[in-house]
PDB file of C-alpha atoms in Angstrom:
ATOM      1  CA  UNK A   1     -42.827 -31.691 -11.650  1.00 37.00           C
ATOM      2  CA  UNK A   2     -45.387 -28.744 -11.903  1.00 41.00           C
ATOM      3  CA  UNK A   3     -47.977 -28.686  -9.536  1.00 41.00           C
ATOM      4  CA  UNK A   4     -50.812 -26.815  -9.356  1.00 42.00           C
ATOM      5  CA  UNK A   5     -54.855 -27.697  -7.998  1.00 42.00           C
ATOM      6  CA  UNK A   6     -56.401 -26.355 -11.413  1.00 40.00           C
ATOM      7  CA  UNK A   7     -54.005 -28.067 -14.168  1.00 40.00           C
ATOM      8  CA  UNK A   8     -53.767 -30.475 -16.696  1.00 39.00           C
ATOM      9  CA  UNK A   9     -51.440 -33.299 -16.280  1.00 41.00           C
ATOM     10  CA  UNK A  10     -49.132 -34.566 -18.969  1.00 42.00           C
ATOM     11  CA  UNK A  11     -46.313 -37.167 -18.191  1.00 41.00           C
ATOM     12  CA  UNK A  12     -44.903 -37.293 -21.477  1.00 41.00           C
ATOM     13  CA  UNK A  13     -42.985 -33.890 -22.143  1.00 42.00           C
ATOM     14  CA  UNK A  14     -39.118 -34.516 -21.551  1.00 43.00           C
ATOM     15  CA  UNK A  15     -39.430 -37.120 -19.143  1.00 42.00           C
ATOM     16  CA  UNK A  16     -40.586 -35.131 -16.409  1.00 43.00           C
ATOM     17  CA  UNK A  17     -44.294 -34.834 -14.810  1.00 41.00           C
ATOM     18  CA  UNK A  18     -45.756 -31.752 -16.137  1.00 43.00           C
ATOM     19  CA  UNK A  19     -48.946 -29.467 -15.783  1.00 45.00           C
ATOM     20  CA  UNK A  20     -50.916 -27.320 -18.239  1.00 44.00           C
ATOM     21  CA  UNK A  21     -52.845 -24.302 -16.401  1.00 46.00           C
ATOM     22  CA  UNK A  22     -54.789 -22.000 -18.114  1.00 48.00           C
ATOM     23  CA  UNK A  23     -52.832 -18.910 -18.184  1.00 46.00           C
ATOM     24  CA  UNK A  24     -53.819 -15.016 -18.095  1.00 46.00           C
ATOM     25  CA  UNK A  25     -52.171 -12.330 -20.656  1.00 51.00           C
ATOM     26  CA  UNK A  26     -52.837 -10.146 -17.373  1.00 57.00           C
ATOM     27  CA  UNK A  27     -52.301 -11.535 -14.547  1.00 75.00           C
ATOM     28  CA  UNK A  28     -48.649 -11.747 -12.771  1.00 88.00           C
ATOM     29  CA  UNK A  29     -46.611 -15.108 -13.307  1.00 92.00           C
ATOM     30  CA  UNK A  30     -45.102 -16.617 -10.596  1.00 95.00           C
ATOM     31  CA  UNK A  31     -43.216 -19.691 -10.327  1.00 96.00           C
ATOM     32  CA  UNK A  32     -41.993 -21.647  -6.486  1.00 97.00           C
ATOM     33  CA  UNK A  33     -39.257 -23.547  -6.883  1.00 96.00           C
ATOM     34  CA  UNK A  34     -39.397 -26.326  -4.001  1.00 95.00           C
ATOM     35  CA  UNK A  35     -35.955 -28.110  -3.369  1.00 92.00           C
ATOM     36  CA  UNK A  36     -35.978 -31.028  -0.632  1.00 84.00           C
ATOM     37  CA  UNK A  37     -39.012 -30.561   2.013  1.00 87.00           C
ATOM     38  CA  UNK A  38     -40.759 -27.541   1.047  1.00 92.00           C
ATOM     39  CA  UNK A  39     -43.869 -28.413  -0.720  1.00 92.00           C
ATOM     40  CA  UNK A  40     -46.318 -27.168   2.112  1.00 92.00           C
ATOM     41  CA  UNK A  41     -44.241 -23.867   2.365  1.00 94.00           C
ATOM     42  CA  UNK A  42     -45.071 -23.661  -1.061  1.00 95.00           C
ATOM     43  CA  UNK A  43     -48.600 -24.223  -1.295  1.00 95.00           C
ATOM     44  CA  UNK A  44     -49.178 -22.077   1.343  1.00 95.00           C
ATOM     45  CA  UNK A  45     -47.519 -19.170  -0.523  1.00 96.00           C
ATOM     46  CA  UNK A  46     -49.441 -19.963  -3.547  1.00 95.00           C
ATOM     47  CA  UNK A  47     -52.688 -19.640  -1.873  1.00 94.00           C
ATOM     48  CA  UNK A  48     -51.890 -16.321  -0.549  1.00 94.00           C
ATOM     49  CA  UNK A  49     -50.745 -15.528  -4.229  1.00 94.00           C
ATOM     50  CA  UNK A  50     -53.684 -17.016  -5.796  1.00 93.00           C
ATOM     51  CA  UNK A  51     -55.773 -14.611  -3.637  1.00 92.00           C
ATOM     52  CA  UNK A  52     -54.495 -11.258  -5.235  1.00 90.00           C
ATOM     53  CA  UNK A  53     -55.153 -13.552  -8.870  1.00 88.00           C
ATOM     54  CA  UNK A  54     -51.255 -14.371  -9.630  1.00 90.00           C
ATOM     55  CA  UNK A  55     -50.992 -17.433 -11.551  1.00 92.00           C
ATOM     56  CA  UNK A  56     -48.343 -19.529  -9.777  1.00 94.00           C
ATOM     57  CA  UNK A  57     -46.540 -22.656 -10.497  1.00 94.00           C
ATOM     58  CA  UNK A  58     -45.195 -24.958  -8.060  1.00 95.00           C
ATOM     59  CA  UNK A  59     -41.817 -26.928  -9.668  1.00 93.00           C
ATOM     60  CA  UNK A  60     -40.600 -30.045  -7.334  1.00 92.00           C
ATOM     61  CA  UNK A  61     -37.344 -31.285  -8.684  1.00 90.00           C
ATOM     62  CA  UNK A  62     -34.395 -31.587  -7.501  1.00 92.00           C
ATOM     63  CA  UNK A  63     -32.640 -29.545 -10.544  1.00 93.00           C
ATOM     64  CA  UNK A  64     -32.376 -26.096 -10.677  1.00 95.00           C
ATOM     65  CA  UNK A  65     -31.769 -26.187 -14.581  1.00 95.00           C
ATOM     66  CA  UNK A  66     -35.570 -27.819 -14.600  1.00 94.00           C
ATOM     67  CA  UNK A  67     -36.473 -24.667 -12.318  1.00 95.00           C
ATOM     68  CA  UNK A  68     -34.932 -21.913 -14.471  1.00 95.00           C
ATOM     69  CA  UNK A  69     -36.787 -23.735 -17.810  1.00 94.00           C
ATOM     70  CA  UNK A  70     -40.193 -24.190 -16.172  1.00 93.00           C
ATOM     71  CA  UNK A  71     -39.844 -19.813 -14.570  1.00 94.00           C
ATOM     72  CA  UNK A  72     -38.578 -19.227 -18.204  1.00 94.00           C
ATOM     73  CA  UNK A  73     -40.931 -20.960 -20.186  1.00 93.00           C
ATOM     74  CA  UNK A  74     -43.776 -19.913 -17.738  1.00 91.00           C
ATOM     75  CA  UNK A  75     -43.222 -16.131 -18.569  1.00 90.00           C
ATOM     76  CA  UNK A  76     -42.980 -15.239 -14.662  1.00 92.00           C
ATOM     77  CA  UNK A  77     -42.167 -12.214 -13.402  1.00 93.00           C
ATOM     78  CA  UNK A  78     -41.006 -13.630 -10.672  1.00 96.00           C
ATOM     79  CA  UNK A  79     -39.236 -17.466  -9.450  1.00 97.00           C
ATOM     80  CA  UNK A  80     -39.156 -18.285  -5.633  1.00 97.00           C
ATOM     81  CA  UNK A  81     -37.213 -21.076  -4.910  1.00 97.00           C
ATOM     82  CA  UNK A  82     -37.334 -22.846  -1.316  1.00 96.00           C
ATOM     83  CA  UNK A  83     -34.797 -25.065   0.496  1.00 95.00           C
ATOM     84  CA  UNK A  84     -33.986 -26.273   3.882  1.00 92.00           C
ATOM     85  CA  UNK A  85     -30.532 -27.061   5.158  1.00 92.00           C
ATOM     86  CA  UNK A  86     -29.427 -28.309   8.816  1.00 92.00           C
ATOM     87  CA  UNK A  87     -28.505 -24.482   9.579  1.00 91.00           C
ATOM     88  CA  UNK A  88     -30.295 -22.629  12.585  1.00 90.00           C
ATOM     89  CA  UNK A  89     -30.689 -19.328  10.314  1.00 92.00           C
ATOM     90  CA  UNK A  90     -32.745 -18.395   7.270  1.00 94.00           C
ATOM     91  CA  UNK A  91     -30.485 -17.286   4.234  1.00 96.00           C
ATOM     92  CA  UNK A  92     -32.279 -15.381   0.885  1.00 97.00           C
ATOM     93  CA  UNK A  93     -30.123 -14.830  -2.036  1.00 98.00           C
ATOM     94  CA  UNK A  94     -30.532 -12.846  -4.880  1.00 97.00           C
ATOM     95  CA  UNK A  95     -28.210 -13.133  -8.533  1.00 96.00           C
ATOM     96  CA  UNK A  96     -25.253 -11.268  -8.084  1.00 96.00           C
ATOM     97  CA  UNK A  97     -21.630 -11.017  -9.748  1.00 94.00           C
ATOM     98  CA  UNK A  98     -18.457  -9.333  -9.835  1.00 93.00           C
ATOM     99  CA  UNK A  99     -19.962  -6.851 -12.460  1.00 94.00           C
ATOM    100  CA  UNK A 100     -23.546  -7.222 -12.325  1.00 94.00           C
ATOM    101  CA  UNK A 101     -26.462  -7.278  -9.553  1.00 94.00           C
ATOM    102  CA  UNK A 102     -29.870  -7.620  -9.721  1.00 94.00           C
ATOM    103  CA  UNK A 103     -31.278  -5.321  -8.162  1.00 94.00           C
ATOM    104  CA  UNK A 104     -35.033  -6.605  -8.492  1.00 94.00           C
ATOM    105  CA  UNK A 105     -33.767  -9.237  -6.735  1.00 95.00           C
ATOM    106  CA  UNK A 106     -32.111  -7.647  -4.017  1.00 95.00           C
ATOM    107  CA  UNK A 107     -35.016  -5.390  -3.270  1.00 95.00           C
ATOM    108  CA  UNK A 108     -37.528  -8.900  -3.177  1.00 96.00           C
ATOM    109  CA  UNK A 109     -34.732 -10.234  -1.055  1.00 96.00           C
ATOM    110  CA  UNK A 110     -34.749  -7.899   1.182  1.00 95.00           C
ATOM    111  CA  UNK A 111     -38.547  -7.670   1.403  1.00 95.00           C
ATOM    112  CA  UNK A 112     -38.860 -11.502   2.074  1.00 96.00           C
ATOM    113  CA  UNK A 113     -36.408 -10.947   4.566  1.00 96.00           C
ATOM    114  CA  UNK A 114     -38.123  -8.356   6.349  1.00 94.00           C
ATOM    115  CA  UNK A 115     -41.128 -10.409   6.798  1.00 94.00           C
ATOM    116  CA  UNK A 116     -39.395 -13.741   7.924  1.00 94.00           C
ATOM    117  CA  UNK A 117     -37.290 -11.684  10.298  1.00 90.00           C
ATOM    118  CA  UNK A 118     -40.584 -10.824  12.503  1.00 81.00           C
ATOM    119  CA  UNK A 119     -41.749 -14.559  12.647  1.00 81.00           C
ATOM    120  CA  UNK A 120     -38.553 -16.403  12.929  1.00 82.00           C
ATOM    121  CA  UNK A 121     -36.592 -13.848  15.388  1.00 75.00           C
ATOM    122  CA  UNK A 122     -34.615 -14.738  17.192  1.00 81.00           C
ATOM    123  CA  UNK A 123     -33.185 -16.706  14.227  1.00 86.00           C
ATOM    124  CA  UNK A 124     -30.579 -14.761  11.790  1.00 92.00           C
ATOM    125  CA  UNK A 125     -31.601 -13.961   8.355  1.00 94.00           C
ATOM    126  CA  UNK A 126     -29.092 -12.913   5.784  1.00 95.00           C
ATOM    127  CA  UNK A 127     -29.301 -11.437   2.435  1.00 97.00           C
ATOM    128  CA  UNK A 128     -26.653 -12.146   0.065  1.00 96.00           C
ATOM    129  CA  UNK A 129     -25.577 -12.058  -3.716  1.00 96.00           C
ATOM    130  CA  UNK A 130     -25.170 -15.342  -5.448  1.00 96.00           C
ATOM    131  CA  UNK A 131     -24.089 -17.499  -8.714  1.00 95.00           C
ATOM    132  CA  UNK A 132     -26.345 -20.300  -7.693  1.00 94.00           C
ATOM    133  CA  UNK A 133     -27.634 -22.052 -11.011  1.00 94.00           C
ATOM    134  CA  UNK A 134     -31.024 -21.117 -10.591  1.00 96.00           C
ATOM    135  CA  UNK A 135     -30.539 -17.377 -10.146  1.00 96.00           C
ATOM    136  CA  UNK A 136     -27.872 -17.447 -13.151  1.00 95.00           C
ATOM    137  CA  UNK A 137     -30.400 -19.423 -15.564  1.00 95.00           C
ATOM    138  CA  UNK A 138     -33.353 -17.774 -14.817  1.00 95.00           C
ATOM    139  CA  UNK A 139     -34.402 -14.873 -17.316  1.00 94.00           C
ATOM    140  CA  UNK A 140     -36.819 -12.929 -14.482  1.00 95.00           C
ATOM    141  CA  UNK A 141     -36.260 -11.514 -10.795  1.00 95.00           C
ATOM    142  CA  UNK A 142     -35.292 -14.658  -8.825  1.00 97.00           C
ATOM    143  CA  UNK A 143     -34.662 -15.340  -5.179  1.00 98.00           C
ATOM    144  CA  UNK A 144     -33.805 -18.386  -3.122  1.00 98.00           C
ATOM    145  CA  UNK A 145     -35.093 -18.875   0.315  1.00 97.00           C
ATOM    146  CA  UNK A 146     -32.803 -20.775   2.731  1.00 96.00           C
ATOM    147  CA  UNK A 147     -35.257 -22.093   5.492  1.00 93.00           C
ATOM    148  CA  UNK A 148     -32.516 -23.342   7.681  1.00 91.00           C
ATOM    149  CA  UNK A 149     -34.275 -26.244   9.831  1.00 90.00           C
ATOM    150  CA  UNK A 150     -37.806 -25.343  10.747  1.00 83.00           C
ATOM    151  CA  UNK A 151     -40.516 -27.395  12.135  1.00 76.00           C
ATOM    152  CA  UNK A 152     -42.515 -29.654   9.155  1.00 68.00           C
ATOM    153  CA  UNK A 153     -46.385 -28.577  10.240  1.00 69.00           C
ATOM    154  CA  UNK A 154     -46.186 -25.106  12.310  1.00 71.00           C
ATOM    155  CA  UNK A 155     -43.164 -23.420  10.776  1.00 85.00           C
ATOM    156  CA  UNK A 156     -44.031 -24.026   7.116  1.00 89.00           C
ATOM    157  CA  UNK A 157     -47.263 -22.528   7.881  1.00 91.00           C
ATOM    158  CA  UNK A 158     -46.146 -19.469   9.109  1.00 92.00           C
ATOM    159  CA  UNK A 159     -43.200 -19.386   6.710  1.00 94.00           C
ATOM    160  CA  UNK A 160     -45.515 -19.696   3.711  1.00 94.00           C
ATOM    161  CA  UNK A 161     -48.140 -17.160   4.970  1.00 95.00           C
ATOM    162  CA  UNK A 162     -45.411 -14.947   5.394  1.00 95.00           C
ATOM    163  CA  UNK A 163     -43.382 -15.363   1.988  1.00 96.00           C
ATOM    164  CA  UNK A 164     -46.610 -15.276   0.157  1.00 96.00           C
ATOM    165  CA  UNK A 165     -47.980 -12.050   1.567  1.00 95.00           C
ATOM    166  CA  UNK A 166     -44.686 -10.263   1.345  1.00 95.00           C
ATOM    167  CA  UNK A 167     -44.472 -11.138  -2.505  1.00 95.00           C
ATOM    168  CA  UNK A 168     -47.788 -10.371  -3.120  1.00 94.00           C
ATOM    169  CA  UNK A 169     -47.084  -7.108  -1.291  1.00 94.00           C
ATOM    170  CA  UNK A 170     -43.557  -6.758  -4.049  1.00 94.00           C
ATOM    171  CA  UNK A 171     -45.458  -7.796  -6.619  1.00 92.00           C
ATOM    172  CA  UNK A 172     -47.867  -4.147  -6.310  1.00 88.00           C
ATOM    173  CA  UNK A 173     -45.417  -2.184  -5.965  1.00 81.00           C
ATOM    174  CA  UNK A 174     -44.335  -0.985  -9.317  1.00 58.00           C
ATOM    175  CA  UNK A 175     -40.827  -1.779  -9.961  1.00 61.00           C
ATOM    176  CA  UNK A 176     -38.211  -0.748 -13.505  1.00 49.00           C
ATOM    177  CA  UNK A 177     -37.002  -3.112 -15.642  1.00 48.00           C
ATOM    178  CA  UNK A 178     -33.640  -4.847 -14.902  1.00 49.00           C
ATOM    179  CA  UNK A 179     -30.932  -2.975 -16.870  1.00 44.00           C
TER     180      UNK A 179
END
């Protein structure tokens, strides 16, 4: 399920709800991944986004191989996905493996963590490598946000405002290819 306030809808492509945007050869791709109750982080990152003229894509499913083909077929730079879990502390993981790291991803990692850290403290935030399907299917720099258990209304709205302005702060900086 695509989401996005300027799309065309269209029900019929594999089974799952889908939106056409209008896309721009030069503007940065972005694509949020929302997993279980995040949709509100989300949108609130995609405004933020949307305000330095990134075209973003939300994707609501509950399969992270639909995430990785929407973020590939998309063309984004960069995929986002979001998740809560019944832990007190806020987890970000970037692709990693025994012989390979991504280090695009650790540095937006470590950038979203950085920015969490001052809104969320005292709460823990990690940063950590991972195989997760998403990060291992997904053919840009990918990160998944761990939100831990955060208030519905008031936390996604700072959450969002936060993860939004820290990509959008990434996403100037001028970064290498992955190798």
């Amino acid at each position: 399920f695509f989401q996005a306030e300027d799309g065309i809808r269209d029900y019929k492509v594999t089974g799952v709800q889908t939106c056409a945007l209008p896309i721009s050869e030069t503007r940065t791709h972005v694509v949020i991944g929302c997993f279980g109750e995040t949709q509100h982080i989300a949108r609130i990152a995609t405004r933020r986004l949307r305000e330095t003229h990134a075209d973003v894509v939300i994707t609501d499913s509950i399969d992270a191989h639909q995430h990785s083909m929407t973020a590939n077929s998309f063309d984004a730079r960069v995929y986002v996905g979001l998740t809560t879990s019944s832990s007190d502390s806020v987890a970000v993981s970037y692709f990693e493996t025994d012989r390979f790291v991504s280090e695009l991803g650790r540095s937006l990692a470590g950038s979203l963590a950085t920015a969490l850290g001052g809104s969320l403290a005292p709460r823990e935030i990690t940063v950590s490598g991972s195989r997760e399907t998403v990060l291992r299917e997904t053919r840009m720099t990918a990160v998944v946000v761990d939100v831990g258990t955060l208030d519905p209304h008031e936390g996604s709205v700072v959450v969002g405002t936060q993860i939004g302005s820290a990509l959008a702060k990434w996403l100037e900086t001028p970064t290498p290819p992955e190798s």
